[in-house]
Coordinates of C-alpha atoms and ligand atoms in Angstrom, one line a residue:
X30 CA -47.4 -35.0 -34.9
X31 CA -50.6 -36.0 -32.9
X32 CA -52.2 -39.0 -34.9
X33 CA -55.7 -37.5 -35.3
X34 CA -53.6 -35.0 -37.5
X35 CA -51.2 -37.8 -39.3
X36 CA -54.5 -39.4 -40.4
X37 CA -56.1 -36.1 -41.7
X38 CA -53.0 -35.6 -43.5
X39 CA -53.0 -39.1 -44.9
X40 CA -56.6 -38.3 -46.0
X41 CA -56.5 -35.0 -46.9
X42 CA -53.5 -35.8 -49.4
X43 CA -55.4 -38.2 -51.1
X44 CA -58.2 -35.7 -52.0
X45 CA -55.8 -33.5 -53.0
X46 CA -54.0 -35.7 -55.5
X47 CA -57.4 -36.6 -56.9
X48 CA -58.5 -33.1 -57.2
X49 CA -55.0 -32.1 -58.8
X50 CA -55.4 -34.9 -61.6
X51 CA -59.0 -34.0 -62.5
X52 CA -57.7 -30.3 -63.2
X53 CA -54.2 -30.8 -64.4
X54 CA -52.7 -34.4 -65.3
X55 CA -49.6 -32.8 -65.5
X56 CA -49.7 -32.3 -61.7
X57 CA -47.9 -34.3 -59.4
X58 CA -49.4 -36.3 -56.4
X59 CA -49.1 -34.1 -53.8
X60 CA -46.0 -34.6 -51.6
X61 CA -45.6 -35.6 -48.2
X62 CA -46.3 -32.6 -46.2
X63 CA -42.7 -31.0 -45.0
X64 CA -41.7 -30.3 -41.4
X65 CA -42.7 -26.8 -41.0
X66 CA -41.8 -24.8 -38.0
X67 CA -44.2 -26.4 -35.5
X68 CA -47.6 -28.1 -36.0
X69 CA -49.7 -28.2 -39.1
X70 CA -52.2 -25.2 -39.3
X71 CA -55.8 -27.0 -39.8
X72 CA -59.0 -25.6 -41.0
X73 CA -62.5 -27.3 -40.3
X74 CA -65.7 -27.1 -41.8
X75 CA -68.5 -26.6 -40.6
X76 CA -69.3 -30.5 -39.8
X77 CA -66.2 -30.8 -38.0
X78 CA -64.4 -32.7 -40.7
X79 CA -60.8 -31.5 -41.5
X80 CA -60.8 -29.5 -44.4
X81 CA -57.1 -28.8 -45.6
X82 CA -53.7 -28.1 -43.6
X83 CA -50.7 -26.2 -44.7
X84 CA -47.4 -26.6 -42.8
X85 CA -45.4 -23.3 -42.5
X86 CA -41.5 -23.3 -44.0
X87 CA -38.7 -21.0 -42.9
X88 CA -36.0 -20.3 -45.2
X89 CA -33.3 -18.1 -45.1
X90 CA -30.6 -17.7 -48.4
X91 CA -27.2 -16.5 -47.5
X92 CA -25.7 -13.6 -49.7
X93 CA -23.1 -16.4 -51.4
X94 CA -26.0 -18.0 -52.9
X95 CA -27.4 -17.1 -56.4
X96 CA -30.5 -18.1 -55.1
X97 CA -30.5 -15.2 -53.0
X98 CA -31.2 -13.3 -56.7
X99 CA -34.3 -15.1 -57.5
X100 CA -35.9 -13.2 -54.6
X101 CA -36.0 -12.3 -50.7
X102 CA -32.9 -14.1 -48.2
X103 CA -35.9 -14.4 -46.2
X104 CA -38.3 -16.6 -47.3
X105 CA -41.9 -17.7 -45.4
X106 CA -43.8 -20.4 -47.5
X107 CA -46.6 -21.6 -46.5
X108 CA -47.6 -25.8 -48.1
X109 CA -51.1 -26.2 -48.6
X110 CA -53.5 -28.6 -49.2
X111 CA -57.1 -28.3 -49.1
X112 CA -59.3 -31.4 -50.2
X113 CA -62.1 -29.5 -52.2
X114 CA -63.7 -29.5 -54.6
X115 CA -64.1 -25.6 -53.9
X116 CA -61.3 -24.6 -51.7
X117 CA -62.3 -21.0 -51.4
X118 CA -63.9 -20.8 -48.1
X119 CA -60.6 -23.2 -46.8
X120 CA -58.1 -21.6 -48.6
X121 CA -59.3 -18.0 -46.8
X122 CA -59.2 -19.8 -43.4
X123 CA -56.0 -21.5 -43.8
X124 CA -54.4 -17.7 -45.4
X125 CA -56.0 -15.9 -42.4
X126 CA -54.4 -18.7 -39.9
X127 CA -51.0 -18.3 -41.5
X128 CA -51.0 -14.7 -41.7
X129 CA -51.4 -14.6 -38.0
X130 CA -48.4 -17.4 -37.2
X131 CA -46.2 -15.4 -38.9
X132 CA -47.0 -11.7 -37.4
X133 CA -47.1 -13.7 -33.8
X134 CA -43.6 -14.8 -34.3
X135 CA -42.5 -11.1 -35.2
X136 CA -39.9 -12.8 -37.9
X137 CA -41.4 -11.2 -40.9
X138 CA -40.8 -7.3 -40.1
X139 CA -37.7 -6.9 -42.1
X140 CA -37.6 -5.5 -45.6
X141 CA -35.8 -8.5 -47.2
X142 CA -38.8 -11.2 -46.5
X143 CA -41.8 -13.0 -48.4
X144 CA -44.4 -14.6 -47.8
X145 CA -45.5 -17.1 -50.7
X146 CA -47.5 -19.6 -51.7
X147 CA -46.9 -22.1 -55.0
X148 CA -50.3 -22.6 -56.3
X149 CA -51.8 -24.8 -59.0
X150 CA -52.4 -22.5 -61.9
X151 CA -55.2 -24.3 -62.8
X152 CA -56.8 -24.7 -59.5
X153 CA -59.3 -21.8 -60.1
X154 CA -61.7 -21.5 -57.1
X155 CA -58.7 -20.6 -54.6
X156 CA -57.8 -17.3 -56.2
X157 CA -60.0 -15.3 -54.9
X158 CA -58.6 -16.1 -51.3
X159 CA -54.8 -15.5 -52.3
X160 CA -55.4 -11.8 -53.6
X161 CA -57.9 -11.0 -50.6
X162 CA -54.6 -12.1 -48.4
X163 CA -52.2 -9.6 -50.3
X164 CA -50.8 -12.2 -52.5
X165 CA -49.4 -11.3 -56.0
X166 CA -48.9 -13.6 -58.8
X167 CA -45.2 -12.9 -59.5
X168 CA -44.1 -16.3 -61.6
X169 CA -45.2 -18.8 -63.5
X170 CA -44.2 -22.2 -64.0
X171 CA -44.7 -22.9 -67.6
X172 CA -45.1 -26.6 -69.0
X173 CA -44.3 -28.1 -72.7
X174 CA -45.5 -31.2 -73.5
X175 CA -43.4 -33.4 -76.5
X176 CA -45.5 -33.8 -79.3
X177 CA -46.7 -37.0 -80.3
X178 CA -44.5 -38.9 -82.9
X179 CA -47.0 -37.1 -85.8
X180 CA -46.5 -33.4 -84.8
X181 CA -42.7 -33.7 -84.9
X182 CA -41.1 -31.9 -87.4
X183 CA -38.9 -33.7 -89.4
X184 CA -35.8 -32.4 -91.1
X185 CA -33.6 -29.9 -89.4
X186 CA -35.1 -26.8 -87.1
X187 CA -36.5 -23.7 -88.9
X188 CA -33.8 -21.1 -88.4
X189 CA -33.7 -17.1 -88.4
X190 CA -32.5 -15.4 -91.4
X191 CA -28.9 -14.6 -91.4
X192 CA -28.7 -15.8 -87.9
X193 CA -26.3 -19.0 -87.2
X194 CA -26.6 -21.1 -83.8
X195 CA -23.8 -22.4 -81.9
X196 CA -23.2 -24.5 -78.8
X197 CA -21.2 -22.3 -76.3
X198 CA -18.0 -23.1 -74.5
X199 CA -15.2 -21.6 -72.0
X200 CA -14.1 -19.0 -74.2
X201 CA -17.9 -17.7 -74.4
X202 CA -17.7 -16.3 -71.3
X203 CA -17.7 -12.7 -71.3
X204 CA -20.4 -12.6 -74.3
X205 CA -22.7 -15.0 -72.6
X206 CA -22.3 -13.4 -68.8
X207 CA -23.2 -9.9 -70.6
X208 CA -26.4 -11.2 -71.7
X209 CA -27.3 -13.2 -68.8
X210 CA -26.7 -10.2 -66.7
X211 CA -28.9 -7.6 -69.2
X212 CA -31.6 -10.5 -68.7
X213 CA -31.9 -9.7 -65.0
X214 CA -31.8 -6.4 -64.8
X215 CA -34.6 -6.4 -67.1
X216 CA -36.2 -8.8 -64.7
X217 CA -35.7 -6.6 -62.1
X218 CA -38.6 -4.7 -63.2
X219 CA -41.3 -7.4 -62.5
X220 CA -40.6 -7.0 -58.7
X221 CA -38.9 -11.3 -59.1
X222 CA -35.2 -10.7 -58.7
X223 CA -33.4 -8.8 -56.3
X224 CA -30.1 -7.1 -57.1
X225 CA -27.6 -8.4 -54.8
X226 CA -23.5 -7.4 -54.3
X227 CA -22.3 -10.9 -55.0
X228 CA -25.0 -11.2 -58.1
X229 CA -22.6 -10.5 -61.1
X230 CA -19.6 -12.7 -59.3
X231 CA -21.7 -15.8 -58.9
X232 CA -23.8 -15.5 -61.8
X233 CA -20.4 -15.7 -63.8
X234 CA -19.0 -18.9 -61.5
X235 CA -22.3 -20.7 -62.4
X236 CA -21.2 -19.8 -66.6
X237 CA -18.1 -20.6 -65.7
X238 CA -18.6 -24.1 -64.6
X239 CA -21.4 -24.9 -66.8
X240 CA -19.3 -23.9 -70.1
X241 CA -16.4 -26.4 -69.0
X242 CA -18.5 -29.2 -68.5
X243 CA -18.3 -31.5 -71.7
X244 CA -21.9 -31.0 -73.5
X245 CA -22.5 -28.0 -73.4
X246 CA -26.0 -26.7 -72.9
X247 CA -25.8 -23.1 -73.5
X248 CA -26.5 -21.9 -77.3
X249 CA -25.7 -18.4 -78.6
X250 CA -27.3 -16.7 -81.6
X251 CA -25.2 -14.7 -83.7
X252 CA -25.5 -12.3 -86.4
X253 CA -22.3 -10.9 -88.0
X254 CA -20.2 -13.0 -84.9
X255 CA -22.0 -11.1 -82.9
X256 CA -24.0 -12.9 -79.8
X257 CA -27.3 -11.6 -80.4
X258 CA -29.2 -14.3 -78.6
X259 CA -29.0 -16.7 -75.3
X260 CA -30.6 -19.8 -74.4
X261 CA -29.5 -22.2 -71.6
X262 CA -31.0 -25.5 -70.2
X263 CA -30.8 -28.3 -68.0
X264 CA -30.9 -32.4 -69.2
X265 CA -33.6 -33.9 -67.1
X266 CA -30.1 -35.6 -64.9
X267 CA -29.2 -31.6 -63.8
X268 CA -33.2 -30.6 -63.4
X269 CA -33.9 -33.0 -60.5
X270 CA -34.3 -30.3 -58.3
X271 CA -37.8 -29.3 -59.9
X272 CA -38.9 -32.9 -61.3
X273 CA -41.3 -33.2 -58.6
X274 CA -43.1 -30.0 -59.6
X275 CA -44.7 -32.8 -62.8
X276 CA -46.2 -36.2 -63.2
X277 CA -44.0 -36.1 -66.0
X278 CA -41.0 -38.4 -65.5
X279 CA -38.0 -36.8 -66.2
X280 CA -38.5 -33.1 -67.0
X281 CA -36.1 -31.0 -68.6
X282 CA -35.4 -27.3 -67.6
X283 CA -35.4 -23.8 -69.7
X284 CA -33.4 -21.5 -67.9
X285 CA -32.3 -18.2 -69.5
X286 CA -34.3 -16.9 -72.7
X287 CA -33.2 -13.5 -73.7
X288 CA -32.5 -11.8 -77.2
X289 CA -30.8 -8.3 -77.9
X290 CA -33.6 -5.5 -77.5
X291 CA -32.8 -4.3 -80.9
X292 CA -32.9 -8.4 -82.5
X293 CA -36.1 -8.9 -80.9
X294 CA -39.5 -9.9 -83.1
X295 CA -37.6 -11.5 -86.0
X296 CA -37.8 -15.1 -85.5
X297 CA -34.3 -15.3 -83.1
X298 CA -36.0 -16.7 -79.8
X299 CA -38.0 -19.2 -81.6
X300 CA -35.3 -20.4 -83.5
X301 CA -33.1 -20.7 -80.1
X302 CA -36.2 -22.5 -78.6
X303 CA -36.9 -24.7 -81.7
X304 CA -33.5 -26.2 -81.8
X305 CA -33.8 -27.2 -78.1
X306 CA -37.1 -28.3 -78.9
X307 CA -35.9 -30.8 -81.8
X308 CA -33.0 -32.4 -79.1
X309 CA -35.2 -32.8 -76.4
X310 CA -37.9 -34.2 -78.8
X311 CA -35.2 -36.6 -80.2
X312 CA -34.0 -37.6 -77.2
X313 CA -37.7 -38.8 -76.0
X314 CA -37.9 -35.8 -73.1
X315 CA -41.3 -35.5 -71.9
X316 CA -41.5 -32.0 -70.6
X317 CA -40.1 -29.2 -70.4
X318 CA -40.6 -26.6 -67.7
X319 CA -39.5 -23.0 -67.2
X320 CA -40.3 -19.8 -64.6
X321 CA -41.4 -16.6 -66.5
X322 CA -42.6 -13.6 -64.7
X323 CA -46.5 -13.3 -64.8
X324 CA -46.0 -9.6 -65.3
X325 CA -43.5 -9.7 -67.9
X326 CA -45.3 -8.6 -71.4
X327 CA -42.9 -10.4 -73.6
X328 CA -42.8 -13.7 -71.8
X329 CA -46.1 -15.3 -71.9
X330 CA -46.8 -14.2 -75.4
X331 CA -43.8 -15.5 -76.8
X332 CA -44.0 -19.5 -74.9
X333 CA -47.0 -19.8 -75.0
X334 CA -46.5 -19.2 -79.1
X335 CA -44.3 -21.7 -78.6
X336 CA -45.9 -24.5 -77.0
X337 CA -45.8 -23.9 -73.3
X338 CA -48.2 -22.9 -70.7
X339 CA -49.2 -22.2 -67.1
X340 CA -48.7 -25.8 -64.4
X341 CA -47.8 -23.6 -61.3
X342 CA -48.2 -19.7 -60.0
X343 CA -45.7 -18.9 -57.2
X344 CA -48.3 -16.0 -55.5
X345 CA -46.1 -13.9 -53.1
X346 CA -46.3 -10.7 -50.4
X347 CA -43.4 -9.0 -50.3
X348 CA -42.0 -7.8 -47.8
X349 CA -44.0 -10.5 -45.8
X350 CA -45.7 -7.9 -43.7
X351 CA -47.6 -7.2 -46.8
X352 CA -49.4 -10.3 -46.6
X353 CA -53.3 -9.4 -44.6
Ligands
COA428 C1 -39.1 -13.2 -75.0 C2 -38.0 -13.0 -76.1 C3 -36.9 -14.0 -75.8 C4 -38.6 -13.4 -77.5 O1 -37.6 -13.4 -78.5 P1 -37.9 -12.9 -80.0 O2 -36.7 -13.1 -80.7 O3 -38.3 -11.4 -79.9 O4 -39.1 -13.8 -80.4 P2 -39.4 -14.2 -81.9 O5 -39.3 -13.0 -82.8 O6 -38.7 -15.4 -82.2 O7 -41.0 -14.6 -81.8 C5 -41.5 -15.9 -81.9 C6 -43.0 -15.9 -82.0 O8 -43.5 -15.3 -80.8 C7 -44.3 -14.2 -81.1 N1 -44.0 -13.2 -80.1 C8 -42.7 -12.9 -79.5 N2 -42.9 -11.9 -78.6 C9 -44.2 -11.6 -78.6 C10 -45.0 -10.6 -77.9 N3 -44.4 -9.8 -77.0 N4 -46.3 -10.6 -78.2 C11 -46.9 -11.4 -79.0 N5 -46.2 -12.3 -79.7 C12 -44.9 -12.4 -79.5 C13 -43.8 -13.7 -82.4 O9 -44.8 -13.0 -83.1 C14 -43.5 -15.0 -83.1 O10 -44.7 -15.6 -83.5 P3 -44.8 -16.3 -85.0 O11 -44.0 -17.5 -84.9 O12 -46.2 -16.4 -85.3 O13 -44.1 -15.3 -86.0 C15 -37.5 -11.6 -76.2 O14 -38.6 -10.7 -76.3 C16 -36.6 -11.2 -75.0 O15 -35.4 -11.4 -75.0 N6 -37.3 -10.5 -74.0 C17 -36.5 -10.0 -72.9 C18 -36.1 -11.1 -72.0 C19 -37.2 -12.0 -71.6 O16 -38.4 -11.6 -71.4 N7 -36.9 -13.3 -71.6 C20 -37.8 -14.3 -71.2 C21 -37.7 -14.5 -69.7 S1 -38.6 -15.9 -69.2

């Protein structure tokens, strides 16, 4: 990288992570830029001075990943980071710049590719730019913060009537696969997942190994032994992989939410949520994050009722083609 554009960088992050922590604290500083597939795309305004840069990332997931589930096996992402304070006029240079790396390659014809961005939710002025470009905003990154010491409940967490809540081990299996499985394929609906061949084997090696390990962090709801409810989360020690996404030190994860159509509206999701709530509290977690689909009408509703709400929008064209 030339060092006229190492210095911008330098420079331009520093805005950034100013900008970030006047509109969210929960923010992070802004990472070092990654190594993209060639140079940095730069935008100038109109005095010459760099404006913001975005690096360009190629990804592709093989079928014998789950992550191939959570969306295309090809992926185009595009870093940016725009110094401000408005970033709509940069944001719509550095979106038309990108647009036009990626049809000059020719890579993003196929139907199983997306082009995405991972925006700020709170970073307002740039929206504009992202839906002018084709961009949708599929998912949301959702934040909790602990309460302070006085709005802790004490006491044991509020349950649901004749609903009992158990930790979940090996012999779970079956009951918790069936209801992970029922939670994407209603997912499937808001355009996130993708159904693959391999889904339903590796979604059950993933249950597999994470009932065997010692604590377990998968809780079932039942009513009448039946499994009526599923919640499953990472410590902060297996949610590395987003901790960067927060200032937050040590955030913990909320990965699968989903109650029995018929069981829905009586107090079971909040009681699975509330007793994760009281051990993360008790154990002095921070945050807690999760991904819900934007365009999901029973997600948002229901976390931000229970305490969460919006830290990052992943805004995506897919296939990438789709992006203008
Ligand atoms: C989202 C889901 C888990 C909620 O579970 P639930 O058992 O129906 O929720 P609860 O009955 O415990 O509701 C808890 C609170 O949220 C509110 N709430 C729940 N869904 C709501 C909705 N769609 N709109 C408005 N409020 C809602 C309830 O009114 C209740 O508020 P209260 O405490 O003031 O009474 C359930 O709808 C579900 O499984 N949906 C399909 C899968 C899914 O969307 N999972 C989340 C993926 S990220």
């Amino acid at each position: 990288m030339p060092w006229v554009v190492r210095e911008a960088v330098r420079d331009i992050n520093r805005a950034v992570g100013r900008r970030w922590h006047a509109i969210d604290p929960l923010l992070p500083d802004p990472a070092t830029l990654p190594a993209g597939c060639g140079e940095p795309l730069v935008v100038t305004a109109d005095n010459g001075r760099v404006a913001g840069l975005g690096v360009c990332v190629h990804q592709h997931i093989g079928p014998d990943s789950l992550n191939q589930t959570w969306g295309a096996a090809d992926r185009f992402t595009l870093v940016p980071r725009l110094a401000g304070p408005d970033v709509a006029a940069p944001a719509d240079q550095l979106l038309a710049q990108w647009r036009d790396h990626l049809a000059g390659i020719g890579a993003t014809r196929g139907p199983d590719t997306s082009a995405g961005v991972v925006w700020p939710s709170m970073d307002v002025t740039g929206i504009r730019a992202l839906l002018r470009h084709g961009l949708q905003p599929l998912t949301v990154i959702a934040a909790r913060t602990r309460p302070s010491s006085a709005g802790l409940s004490s006491g044991p967490p509020r349950g649901a009537h004749g609903v009992t809540i158990r930790a979940a081990g090996p012999a779970d299996e079956e009951q918790v696969l069936d209801l992970e499985l029922r939670l994407i394929r209603y997912d499937l609906q808001f355009g996130g997942p993708v159904w693959r061949a391999s889904t339903a084997r590796l979604v059950r090696d993933e249950i597999r190994t994470s009932l065997a390990r010692p604590v377990s962090r998968t809780w079932l709801a039942e009513r009448n032994g039946r499994a009526v409810g599923l919640l499953v989360a990472q410590s902060p020690q297996e949610a590395g992989w987003i901790a960067g996404m927060t200032s937050a030190a040590g955030a913990a994860y909320l990965q699968t939410m989903f109650v029995d159509q018929a069981e829905r509206g009586t107090g079971i999701g909040a009681a699975l949520v509330r007793h994760l709530h009281a051990r993360l509290d008790g154990a002095g977690v921070d945050v807690t994050l999760l991904h819900h689909s934007q365009v999901n009408p029973l997600s948002a509703p229901f976390w931000y009722r229970m305490g969460y709400r919006p830290l990052w929008t992943s805004w995506e064209a897919r296939p990438a083609s789709a992006l203008r």
